[in-house]
Structure formats: structure tokens, C-alpha cells
Coordinates of C-alpha atoms in Angstrom, one line a residue:
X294 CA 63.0 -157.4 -129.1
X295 CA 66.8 -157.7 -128.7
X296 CA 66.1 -159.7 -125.1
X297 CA 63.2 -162.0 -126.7
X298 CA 66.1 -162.5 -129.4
X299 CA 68.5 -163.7 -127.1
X300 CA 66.3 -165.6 -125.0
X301 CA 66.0 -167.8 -128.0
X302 CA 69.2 -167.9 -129.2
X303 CA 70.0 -169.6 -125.5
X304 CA 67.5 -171.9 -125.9
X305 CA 68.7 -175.5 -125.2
X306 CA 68.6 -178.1 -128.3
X307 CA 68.7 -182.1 -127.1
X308 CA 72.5 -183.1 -128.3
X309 CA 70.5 -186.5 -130.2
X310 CA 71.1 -187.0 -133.9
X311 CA 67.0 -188.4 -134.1
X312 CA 66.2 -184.7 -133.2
X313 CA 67.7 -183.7 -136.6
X314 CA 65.0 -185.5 -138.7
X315 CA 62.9 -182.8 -138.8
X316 CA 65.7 -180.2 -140.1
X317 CA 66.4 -182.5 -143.0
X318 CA 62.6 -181.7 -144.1
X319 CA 62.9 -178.3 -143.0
X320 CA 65.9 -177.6 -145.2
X321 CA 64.2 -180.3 -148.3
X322 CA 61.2 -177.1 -148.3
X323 CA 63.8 -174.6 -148.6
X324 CA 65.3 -176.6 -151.6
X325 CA 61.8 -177.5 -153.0
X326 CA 60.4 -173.5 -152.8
X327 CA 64.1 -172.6 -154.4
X328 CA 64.2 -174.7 -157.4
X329 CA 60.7 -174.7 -157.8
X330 CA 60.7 -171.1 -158.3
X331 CA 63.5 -171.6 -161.4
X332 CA 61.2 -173.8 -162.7
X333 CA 57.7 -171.8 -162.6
X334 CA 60.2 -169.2 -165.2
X335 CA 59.9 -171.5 -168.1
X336 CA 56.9 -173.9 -166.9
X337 CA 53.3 -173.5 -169.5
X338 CA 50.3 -175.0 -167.2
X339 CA 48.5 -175.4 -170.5
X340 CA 47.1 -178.7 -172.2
X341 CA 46.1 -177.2 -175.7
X342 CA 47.7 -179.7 -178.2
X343 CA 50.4 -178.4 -180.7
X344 CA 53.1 -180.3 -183.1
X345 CA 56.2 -180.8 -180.8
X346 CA 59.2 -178.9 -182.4
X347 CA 62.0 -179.0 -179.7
X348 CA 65.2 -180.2 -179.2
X349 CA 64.6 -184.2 -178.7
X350 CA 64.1 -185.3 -182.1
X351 CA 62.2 -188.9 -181.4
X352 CA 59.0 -186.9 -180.6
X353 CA 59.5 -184.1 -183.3
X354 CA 55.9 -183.4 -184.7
X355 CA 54.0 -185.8 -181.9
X356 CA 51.0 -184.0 -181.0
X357 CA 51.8 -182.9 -176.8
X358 CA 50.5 -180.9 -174.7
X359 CA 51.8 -177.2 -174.1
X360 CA 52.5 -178.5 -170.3
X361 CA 54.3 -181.4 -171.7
X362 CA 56.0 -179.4 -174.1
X363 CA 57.5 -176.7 -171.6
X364 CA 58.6 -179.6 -169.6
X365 CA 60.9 -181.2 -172.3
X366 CA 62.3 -177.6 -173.1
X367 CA 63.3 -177.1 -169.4
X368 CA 64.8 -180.6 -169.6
X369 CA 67.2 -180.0 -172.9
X370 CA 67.0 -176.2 -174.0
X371 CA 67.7 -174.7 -170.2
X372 CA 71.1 -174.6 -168.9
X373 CA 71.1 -176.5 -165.6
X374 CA 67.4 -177.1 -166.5
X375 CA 67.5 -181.2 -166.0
X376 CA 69.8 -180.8 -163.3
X377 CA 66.6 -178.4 -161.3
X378 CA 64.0 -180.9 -161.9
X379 CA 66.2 -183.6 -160.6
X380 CA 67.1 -181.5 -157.7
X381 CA 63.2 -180.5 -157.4
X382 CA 62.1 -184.0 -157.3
X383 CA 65.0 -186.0 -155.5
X384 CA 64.3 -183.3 -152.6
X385 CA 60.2 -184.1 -152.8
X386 CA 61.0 -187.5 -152.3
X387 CA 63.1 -186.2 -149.4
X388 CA 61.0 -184.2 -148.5
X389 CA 58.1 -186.6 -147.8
X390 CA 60.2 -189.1 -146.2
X391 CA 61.9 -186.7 -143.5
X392 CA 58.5 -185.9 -142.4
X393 CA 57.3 -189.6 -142.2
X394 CA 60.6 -191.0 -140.4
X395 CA 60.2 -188.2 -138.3
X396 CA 57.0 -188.9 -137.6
X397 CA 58.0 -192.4 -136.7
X398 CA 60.3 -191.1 -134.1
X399 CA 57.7 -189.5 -132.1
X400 CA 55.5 -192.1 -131.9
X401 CA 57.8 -194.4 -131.1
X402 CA 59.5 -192.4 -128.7
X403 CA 56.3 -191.2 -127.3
X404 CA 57.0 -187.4 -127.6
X405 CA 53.2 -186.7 -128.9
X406 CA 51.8 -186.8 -125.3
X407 CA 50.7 -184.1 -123.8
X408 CA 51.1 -181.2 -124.3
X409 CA 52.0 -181.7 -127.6
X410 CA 49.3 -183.1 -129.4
X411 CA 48.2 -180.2 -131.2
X412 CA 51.6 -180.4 -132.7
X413 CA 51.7 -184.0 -133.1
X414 CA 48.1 -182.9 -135.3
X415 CA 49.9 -179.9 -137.3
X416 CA 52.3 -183.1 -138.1
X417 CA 50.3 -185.1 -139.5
X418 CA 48.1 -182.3 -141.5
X419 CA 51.6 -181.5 -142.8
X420 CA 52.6 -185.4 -144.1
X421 CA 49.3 -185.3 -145.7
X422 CA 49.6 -181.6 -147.4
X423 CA 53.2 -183.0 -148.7
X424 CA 51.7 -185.9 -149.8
X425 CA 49.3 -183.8 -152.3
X426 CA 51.9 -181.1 -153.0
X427 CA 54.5 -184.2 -154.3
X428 CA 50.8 -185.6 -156.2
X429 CA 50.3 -182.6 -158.1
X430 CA 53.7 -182.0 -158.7
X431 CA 54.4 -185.7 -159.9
X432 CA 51.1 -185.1 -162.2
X433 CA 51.9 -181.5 -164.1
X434 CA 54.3 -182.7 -166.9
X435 CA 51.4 -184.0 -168.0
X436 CA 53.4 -187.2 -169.4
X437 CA 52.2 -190.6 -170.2
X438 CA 53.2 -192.3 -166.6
X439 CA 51.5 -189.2 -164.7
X440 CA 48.7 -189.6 -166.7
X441 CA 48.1 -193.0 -165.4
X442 CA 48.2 -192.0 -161.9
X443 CA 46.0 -189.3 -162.5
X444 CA 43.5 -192.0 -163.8
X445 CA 43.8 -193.5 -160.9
X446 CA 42.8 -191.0 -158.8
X447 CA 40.0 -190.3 -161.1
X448 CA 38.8 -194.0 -160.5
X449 CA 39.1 -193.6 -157.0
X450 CA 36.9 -190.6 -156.7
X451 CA 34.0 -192.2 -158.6
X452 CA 33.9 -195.1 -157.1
X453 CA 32.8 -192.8 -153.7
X454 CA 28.8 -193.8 -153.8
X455 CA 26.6 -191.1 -154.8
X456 CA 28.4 -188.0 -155.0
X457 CA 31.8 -189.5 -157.1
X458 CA 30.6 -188.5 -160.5
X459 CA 29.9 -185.1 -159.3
X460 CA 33.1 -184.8 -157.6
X461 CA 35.1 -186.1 -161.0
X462 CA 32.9 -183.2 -162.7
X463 CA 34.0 -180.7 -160.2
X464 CA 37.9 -181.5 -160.2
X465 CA 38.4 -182.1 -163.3
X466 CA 36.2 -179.6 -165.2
X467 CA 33.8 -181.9 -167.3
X468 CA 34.8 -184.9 -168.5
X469 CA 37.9 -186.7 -168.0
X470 CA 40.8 -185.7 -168.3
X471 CA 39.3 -181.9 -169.7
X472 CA 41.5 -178.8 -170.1
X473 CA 41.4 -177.5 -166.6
X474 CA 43.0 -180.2 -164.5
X475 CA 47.0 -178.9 -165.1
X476 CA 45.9 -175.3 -164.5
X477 CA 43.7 -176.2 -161.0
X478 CA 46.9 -178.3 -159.8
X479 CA 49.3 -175.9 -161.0
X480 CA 47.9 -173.1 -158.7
X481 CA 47.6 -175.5 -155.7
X482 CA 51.1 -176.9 -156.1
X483 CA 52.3 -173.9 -156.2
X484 CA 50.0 -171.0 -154.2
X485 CA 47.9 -173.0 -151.9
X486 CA 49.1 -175.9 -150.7
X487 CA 52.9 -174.7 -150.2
X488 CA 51.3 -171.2 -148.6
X489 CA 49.1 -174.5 -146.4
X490 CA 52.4 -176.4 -145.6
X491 CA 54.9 -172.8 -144.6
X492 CA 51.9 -171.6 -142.1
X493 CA 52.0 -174.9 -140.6
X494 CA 55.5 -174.9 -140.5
X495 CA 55.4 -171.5 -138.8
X496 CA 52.9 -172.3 -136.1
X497 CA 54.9 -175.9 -136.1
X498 CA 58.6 -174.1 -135.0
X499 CA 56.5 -171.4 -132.8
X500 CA 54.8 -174.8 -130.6
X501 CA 58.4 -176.5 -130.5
X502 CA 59.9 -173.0 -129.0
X503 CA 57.0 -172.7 -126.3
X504 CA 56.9 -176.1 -125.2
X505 CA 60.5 -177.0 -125.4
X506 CA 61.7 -179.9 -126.6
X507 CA 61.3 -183.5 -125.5
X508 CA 64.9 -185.6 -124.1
X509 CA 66.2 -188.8 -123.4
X510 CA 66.7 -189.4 -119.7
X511 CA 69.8 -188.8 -118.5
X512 CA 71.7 -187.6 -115.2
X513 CA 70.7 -183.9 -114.5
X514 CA 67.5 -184.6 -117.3
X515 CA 63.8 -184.4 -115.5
X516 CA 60.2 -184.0 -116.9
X517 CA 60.5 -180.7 -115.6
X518 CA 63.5 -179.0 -117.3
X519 CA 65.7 -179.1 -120.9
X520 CA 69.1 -179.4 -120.8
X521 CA 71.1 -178.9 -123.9
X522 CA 73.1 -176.8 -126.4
X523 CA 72.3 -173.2 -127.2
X524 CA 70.8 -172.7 -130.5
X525 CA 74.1 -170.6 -131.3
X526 CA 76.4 -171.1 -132.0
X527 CA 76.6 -174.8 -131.1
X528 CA 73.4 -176.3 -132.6
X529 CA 73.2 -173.5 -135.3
X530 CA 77.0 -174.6 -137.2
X531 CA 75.7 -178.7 -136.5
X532 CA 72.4 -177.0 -138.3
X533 CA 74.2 -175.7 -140.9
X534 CA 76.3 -178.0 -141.6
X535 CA 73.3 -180.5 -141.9
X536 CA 71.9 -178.3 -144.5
X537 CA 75.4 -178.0 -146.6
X538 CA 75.3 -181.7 -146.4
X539 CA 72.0 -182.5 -147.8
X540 CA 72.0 -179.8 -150.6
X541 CA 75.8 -182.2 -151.7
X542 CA 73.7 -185.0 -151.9
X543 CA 70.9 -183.7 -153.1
X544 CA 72.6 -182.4 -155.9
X545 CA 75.1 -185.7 -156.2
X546 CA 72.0 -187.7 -156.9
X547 CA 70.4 -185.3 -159.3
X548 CA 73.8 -185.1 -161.4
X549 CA 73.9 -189.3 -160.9
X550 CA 71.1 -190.8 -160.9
X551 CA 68.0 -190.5 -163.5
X552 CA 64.9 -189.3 -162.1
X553 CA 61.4 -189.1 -163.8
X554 CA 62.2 -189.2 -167.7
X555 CA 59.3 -187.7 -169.3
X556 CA 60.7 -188.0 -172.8
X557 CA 60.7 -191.8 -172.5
X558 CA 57.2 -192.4 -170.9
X559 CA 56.0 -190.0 -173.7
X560 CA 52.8 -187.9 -173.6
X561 CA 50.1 -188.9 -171.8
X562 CA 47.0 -190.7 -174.2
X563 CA 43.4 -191.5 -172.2
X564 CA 43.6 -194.4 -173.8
X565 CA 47.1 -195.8 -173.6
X566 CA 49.0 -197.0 -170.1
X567 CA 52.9 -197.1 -169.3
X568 CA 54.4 -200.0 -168.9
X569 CA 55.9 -200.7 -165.3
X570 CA 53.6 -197.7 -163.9
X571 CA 54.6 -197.1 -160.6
X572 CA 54.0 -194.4 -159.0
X573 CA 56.4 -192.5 -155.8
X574 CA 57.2 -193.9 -153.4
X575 CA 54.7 -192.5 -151.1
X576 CA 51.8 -193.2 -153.1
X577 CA 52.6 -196.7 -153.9
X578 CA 50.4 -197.9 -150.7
X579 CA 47.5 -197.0 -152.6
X580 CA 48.4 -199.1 -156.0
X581 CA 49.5 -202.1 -153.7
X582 CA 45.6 -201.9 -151.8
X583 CA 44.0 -201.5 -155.3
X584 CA 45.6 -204.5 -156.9
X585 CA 45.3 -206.8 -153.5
X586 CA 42.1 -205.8 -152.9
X587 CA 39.5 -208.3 -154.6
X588 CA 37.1 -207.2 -157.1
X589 CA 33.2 -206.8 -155.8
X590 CA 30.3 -204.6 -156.8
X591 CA 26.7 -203.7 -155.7
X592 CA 23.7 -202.0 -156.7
X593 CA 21.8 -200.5 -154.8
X594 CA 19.0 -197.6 -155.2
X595 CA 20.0 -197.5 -159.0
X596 CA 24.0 -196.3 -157.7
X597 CA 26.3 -199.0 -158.3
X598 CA 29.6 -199.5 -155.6
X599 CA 32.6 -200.4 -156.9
X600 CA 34.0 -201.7 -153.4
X601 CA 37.7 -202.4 -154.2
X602 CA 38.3 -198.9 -155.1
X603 CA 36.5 -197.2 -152.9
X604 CA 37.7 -199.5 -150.0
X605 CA 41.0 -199.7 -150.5
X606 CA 41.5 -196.4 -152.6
X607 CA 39.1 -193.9 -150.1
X608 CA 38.1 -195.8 -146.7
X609 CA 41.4 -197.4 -146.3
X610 CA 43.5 -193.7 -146.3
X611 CA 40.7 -192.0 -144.5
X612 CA 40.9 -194.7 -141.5
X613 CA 44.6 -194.5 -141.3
X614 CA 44.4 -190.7 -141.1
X615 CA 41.5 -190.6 -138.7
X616 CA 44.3 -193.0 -136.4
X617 CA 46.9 -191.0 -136.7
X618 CA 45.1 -188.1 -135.7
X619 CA 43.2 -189.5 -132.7
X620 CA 45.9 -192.0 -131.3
X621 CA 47.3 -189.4 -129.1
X622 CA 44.3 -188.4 -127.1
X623 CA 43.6 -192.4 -127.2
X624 CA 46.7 -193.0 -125.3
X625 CA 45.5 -189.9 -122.8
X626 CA 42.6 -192.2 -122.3
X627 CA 43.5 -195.4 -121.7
X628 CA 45.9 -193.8 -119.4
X629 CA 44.0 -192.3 -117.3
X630 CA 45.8 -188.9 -116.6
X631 CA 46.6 -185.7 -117.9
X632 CA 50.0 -185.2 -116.7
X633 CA 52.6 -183.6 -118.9
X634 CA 55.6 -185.8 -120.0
X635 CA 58.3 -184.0 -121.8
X636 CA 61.1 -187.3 -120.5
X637 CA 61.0 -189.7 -123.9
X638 CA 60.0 -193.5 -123.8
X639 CA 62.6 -196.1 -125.0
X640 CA 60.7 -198.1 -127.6
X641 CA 61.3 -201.2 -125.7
X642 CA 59.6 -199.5 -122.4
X643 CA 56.1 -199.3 -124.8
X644 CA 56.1 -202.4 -126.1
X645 CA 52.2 -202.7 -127.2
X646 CA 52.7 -198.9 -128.7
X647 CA 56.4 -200.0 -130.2
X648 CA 54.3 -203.8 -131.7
X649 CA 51.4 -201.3 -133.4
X650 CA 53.8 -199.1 -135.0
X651 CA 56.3 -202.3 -136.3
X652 CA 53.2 -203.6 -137.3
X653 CA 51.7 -200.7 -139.5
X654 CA 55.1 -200.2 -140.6
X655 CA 55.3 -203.8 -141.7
X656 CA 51.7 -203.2 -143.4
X657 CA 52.7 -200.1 -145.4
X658 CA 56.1 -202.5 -146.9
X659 CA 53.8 -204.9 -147.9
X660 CA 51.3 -202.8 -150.2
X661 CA 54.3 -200.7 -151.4
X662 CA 55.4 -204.0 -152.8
X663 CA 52.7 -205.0 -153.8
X664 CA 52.1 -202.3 -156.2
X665 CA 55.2 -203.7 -158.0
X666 CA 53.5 -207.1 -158.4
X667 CA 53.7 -207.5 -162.3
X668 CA 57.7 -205.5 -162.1
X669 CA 58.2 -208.3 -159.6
X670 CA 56.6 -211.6 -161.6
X671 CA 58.4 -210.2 -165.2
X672 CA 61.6 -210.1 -163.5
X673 CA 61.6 -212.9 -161.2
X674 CA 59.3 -215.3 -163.5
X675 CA 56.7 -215.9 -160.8
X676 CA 53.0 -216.4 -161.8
X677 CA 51.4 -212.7 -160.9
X678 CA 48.6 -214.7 -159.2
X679 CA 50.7 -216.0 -156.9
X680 CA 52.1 -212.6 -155.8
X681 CA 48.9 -211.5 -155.5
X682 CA 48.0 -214.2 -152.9
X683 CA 51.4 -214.1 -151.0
X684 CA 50.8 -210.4 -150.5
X685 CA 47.1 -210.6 -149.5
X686 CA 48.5 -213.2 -146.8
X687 CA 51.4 -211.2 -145.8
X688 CA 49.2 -208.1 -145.1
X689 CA 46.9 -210.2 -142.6
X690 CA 49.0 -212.7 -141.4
X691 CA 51.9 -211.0 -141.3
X692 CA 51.1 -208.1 -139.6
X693 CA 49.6 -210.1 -137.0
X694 CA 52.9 -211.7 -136.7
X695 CA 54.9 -208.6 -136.4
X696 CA 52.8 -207.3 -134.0
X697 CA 53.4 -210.7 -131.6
X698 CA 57.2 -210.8 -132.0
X699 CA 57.8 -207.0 -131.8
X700 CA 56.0 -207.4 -128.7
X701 CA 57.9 -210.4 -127.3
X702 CA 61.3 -208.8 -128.4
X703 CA 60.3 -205.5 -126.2
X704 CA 59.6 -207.7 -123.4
X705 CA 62.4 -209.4 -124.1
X706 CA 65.2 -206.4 -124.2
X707 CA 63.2 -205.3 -120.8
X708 CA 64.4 -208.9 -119.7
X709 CA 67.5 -208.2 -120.5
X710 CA 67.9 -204.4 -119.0
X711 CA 66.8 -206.0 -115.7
X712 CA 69.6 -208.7 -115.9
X713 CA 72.1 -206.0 -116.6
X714 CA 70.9 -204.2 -113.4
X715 CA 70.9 -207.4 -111.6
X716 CA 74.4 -208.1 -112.6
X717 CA 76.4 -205.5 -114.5
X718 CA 77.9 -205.9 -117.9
X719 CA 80.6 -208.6 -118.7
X720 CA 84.0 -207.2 -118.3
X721 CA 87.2 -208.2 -120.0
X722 CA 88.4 -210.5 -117.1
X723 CA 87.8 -214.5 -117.2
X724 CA 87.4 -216.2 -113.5
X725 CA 88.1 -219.4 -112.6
X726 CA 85.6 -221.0 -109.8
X727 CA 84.5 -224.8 -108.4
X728 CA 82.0 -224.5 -111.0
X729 CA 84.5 -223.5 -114.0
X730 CA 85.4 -220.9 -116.1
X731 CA 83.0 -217.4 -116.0
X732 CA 83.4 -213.9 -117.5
X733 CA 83.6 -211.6 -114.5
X734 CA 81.0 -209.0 -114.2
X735 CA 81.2 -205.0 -113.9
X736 CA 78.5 -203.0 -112.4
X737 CA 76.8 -200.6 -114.3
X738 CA 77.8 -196.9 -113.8
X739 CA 75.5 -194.9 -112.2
X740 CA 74.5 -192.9 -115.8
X741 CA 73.3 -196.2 -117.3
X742 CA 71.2 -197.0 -114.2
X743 CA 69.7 -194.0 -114.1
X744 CA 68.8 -194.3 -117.9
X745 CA 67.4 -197.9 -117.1
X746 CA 65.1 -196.8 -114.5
X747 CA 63.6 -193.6 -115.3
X748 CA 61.1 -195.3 -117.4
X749 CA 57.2 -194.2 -117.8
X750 CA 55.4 -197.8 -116.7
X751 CA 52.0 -196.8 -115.9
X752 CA 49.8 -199.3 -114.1
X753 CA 45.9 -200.4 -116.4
X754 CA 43.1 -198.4 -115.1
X755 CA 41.4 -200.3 -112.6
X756 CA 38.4 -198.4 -110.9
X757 CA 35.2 -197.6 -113.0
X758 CA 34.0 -200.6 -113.0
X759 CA 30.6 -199.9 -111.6
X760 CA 28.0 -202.3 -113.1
X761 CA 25.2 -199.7 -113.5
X762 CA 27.2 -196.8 -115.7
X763 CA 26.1 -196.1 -118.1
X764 CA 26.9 -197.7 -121.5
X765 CA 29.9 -199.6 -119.4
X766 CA 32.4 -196.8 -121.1
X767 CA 34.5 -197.7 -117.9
X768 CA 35.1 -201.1 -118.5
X769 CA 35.7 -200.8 -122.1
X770 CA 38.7 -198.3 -121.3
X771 CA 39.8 -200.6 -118.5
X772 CA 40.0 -203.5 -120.9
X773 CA 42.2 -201.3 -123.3
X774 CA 44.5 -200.2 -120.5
X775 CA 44.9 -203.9 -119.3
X776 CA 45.3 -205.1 -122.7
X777 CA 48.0 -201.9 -123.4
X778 CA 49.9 -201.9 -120.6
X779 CA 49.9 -205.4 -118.8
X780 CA 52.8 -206.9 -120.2
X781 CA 55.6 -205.6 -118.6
X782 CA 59.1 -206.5 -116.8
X783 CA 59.5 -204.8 -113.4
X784 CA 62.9 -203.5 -112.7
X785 CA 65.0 -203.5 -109.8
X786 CA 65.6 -200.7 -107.7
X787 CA 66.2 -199.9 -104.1
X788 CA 63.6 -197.8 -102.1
X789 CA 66.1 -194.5 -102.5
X790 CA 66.6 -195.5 -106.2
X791 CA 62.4 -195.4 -106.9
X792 CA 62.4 -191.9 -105.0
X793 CA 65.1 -190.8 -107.2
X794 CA 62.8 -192.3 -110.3
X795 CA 59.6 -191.1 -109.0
X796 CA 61.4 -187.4 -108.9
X797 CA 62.5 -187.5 -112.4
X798 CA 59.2 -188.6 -113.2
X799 CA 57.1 -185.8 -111.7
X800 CA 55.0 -183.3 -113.8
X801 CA 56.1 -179.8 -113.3
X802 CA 52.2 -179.3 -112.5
X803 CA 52.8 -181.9 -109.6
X804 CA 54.4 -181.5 -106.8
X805 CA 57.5 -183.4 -106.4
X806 CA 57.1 -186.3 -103.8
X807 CA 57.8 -185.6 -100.3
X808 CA 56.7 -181.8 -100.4

């Protein structure tokens, strides 16, 4: 026990501040799970109806819920009680984004090849578990802008064909909105789905600690080894400090800024809608798709689709989940082997993967605005029907056009790493020649070359092509791999300088070349 202990306390962490985005959302939990269990002491998951009687005297003897109720006495009758929820919801909002803009870094940087995709998988189950855990959570104060997002979902689920009403039925206990909705996401937001998201986490950390991390190629830094700082004490007082840091501002923005006033919005009426409902941040994709997506229905066998909401409200999530889970072992694919890479990719080395991921980016900005459409035409006076057809054209046209010029800048900044081998960096001196006046040039140290170069460049998939298999599965994959990773700018190197690169390069389940 005491060696396995050390072992791991000597394991090497990258020295790369990107490689701290998932601590931030590993320290967010820790919040979340801390001020979430001050808040479960005083916190009623109950939506019998009673005369309010509390402290804020605008809705004295309104008819609320006891969920609503508990929440308003947390907020003004609790020491430190507004101060919690702040802290509990500023951190969820954290929480979420760590995890996504961590999840950006990996793609990006390629570090969900093998032989991590099973973790690359446990990432994304994770995004989507936080992504419920911040719904139900956003949804239990059982307030009037909740209320509307939780007829949203409700909408959503019936419009899936056949089997919607049944599943409304089943969630919500009978008819909307029923008694048993608070209670049922009550237990999962705080028994099942955090119990979901800390196994995951566990299993997670254990992957990260078997495989070792990924690094950026540097001097001395192969596909076959980690170099690094020890977990302690160098990475764990950067660790901690990180943590200090992010509970400060955590609590800065709680104390500072206004979060999620339920006493405003007021209880939540079936009947009745918020003005300016928007919903977090990480939801807001979904609003923007519903309100750009146009209206259209169809009977058929006595069942009548609603498309808009169930496209854009059910097909359009369950697509971009079914991507994120299978791009991985679509990459694997189209690249044709199965080596291990554990050496990152610069985003400007992948530039079709670095376009798609601009691109989707881009996508997601445009349906989170979106969802603002009527906050955006009150305040800026612009006809709502206009916003509605810029956005519509943005999220085709413009995604399109992100994809073309984040592929052209790639190929571009390749272009321009191959002129800096070529010719070196501009020094501080100014030469005089025949032709005039030029800045003089300084060769780049060895360290930058080798950064330049040891670049993963694979060539498209050429063979398969036999006319009689079956299906042609060969030539679809070739296509993909020509289309993928065609476009490319060829560096220069000397013949010792692509051994060197081929070296770094090699699996540590290949042999190294020359043996």
C-alpha cells in the first residue's frame, strides 16, 4: 500500500495550464456536493399549496408551493442562506462549463485517440449527467421561470410520436404538472444522478492514472513516455492553490452579483409565462432550435407529429450526442490504424478536425442567441421576424463559413510554421542590401524546431479499392480519409531531422525505426 502510494505521488503531471480545466470542474463538484448538502437541511420537495407567511412581504398570503416556500425561507430567514444558493448555482454554471471547455480541449488537441476513448466516452456521459443534474436543480424551486422550462420539457416529450403521452404520464405522475414531479427530481438531483456523476469521476481519475497523461511535444517528450512534475508536492500546492482560487471567486460572484431571484419571477402558474424566460446557459441551445425551427405537423395513423419540437427539441440533441460519442472511433477509421498516440496535435496540424469543431462551436453561439430573440428585438428595436431569419441563416450559412475559413486559417498558420523553418524569426537588427532595407533573420532554436516538426500528418487511406467488395465500405472510408486529411502543408526537414520525428512519433507497441 505505502509503495502503490508513492508510486502515485511520483507520478508526472504536464506543466500546461489547459491541463487544469478539468480540476476547475473537479473542485466546482466538491463545492456543488458541499453547499448542496446546507441546502437539503432546510429544503421541503413538496408542491401542496399553502398561504405564504414568510419574511418577504410582497407575496405574503399568495398561494405557493411548500417547495417554493422553503426556497424563499432559505433565501431571507437562513444566515448565509442566499449567499449558499448563489454559491450552489454560480458553481453549477461552473461546473458545466469546466467540463465542456475541457471537453473542447481534447478534441481539439486530439487527446481522445486511442487508448483513451473509453474515457473520452465517460466524458461525455459526464457533460450530459451535469447537464440533467443543473436541469433538475434549476427546476426544484418550483418558481414561475422554472416552471416555464419545465413546460418546455414537457412539450418536448410529447411531441416524441407514439409513446410521448405515455412518457409525460410516466415522468410527471398524471397530468401536467401533478404532485410528483419536485419529489422524482429531488431524489435524482440529489441521490442518483450525483451518486451517477462521482462513480464516473472515480473510474474517470482511475483511467487518467493508468494511461498517463497526454503532452505537448517538446525536447526529451515522445509518444512513448511522460515527463513532468510529481503530483507532490509541485502539482499538488499549484492544485491547491487552483482550488483556493476558484472557491474566492466563487464566493466573490455569489456576494456580487444576483443569481436566480425566485421572489421576483414569483410562483410558478400552468397557465402564466415569465417575461424574458431564458433558461442557463447550457440549455439555451435547445430554446434557440425551438424558436428557429419552423412550425410543421403531420398525421399519420391517427398520431399527429409535431416536427419542430420533436426535431429540434429530441432528434437534434440525440444526433449531437450520438457524434460526440462515436467521433473517436471515426477518426480510428478513417485513419486506418490503431496505434497509440499519447504526443498532442496543435489545432492548426488538424485542420479539418480544428474547421468541425470551430464550426459546431460557432452553431451552438448561434442557437444560444437565438433563444434570446425577443430580449434582443425589445432591447435593440429590431422586428423579432427578422432575428428569426438572420439566425436561421447564420446557423446554415454561417457554419458553412466557419468551417471554410477555420480551415484556410490552419492551412494558413502551417504556411507560416514552414516559413519560420525556412527562415527563422525576425531579429532586432535592420540590414542594409542592393535591394534595400531588410529585418535580419534568426534561426529558430533547436526546441521550437523540434515542436514544429513532431507533428501527426497521416497520409488518406489509399488501398481497398477493389471494385467487387462488398458494399464498396473501402471506398467510402477512402473518400473520408482523402477528404479529412488531404489538405496539408509539408514541412521542411532534413533526412536526420524526419528520423528524429519519425522516433518521437513511434508507438510504444512499435518498434522504433531502425531496430
Amino acid at each position: 500500500m505505502m509503495s502503490a502510494a508513492k508510486q502515485y505521488l511520483r507520478k508526472a503531471f504536464p506543466d500546461h495550464w489547459s491541463f487544469l480545466l478539468g480540476e476547475i470542474a473537479l473542485y466546482s463538484l466538491l463545492i456543488l456536493v458541499i453547499t448542496g448538502i446546507f441546502l437539503t437541511f432546510w429544503f421541503h420537495p413538496d408542491m401542496s399549496e399553502r398561504p405564504y407567511d414568510g419574511s418577504y412581504v410582497p407575496l405574503q398570503g399568495v398561494q405557493v408551493s411548500e417547495a417554493y416556500s422553503s426556497v424563499l425561507h432559505i433565501s431571507f430567514d437562513i444566515r448565509g442562506g442566499l449567499l449558499m444558493r448563489q454559491v450552489h448555482h454560480w458553481a453549477a454554471l461552473v461546473f458545466v462549463a469546466s467540463i465542456g471547455i475541457h471537453m473542447l480541449r481534447i478534441f481539439f488537441t486530439g487527446a481522445f485517440r486511442r487508448p483513451r476513448e473509453i474515457n473520452w466516452m465517460i466524458g461525455v456521459t459526464l457533460f450530459l449527467l451535469a447537464l440533467l443534474e443543473g436541469f433538475c436543480g434549476y427546476s426544484l424551486p418550483d418558481d414561475l421561470l422554472s416552471g416555464t422550462g419545465l413546460r418546455t420539457a414537457e412539450g418536448i416529450v410529447l411531441s416524441i410520436p407514439v409513446i410521448g403521452t405515455y412518457l409525460s404520464f410516466f415522468i410527471f405522475g398524471g397530468e401536467y404538472p401533478g404532485h410528483e414531479i419536485i419529489p422524482r427530481m429531488y431524489s435524482f438531483h440529489i441521490l442518483l444522478v450525483p451518486g451517477a456523476i462521482l462513480a464516473l469521476v472515480g473510474a474517470h481519475l482511475a483511467l487518467v492514472v493508468y494511461l498517463k497523461h497526454t503532452q505537448w511535444a517538446q525536447p526529451g517528450k515522445t509518444n512513448r513516455n511522460v515527463i513532468g512534475k510529481p503530483v507532490f508536492p509541485a502539482y499538488a500546492a499549484k492544485s491547491m492553490g487552483l482550488f483556493f482560487t476558484l472557491c474566492g471567486v466563487l464566493v466573490a460572484m455569489s456576494a456580487l452579483f444576483q443569481i436566480n431571484p425566485v421572489w421576483v419571477y414569483g410562483p410558478y402558474r400552468p397557465d402564466q409565462v415569465s417575461t424574458d424566460a431564458q433558461p442557463d446557459w447550457y440549455i439555451g441551445f435547445l430554446e434557440g432550435a425551438l424558436r428557429l425551427m419552423p412550425q410543421a405537423e403531420t398525421r399519420v395513423a391517427g398520431h399527429t407529429v409535431a416536427w419542430a419540437p420533436f426535431i429540434a427539441g429530441a432528434v437534434l440533441p440525440a444526433v449531437l450526442v450520438v457524434i460526440l460519442y462515436v467521433y473517436p472511433w471515426f477518426e480510428r477509421w478513417i485513419t486506418g490504424g490503431t496505434e497509440e498516440r499519447h504526443l498532442l496535435d496543435r489545432p492548426r496540424n488538424q485542420p479539418t478536425r480544428t474547421a468541425l469543431g470551430a464550426a459546431a462551436v460557432f452553431a451552438y453561439g448561434v442557437l444560444v442567441m437565438a433563444g434570446g430573440q425577443d430580449v434582443l428585438s425589445y432591447v435593440f428595436r429590431w422586428p423579432v421576424e427578422w432575428l428569426t431569419y438572420f439566425f436561421r441563416s447564420a446557423f446554415i450559412i454561417g457554419t458553412v463559413l466557419v468551417y471554410l475559413i477555420t480551415k484556410r486559417a490552419c492551412l494558413g498558420l502551417q504556411a507560416a510554421d514552414r516559413h519560420r523553418i525556412r527562415r527563422g524569426d525576425a531579429g532586432g537588427e535592420i540590414r542594409r542590401s542592393a535591394d534595400g532595407y531588410e529585418r535580419a533573420r534568426v534561426v529558430l532554436p533547436g526546441q521550437e524546431r523540434y515542436r514544429l516538426l513532431a507533428r501527426f500528418a497521416p497520409d488518406p487511406l489509399k488501398h481497398g479499392t477493389e471494385p467487387s467488395r462488398l458494399l464498396h465500405r473501402h471506398r467510402v472510408r477512402n473518400t473520408l480519409s482523402a477528404w479529412y486529411f488531404r489538405d496539408r502543408v509539408d514541412l521542411p526537414a532534413t533526412p536526420a531531422q524526419r528520423r528524429t520525428v519519425s522516433t518521437v512519433l513511434t508507438a510504444p507497441d512499435e518498434e522504433e525505426p531502425g531496430e
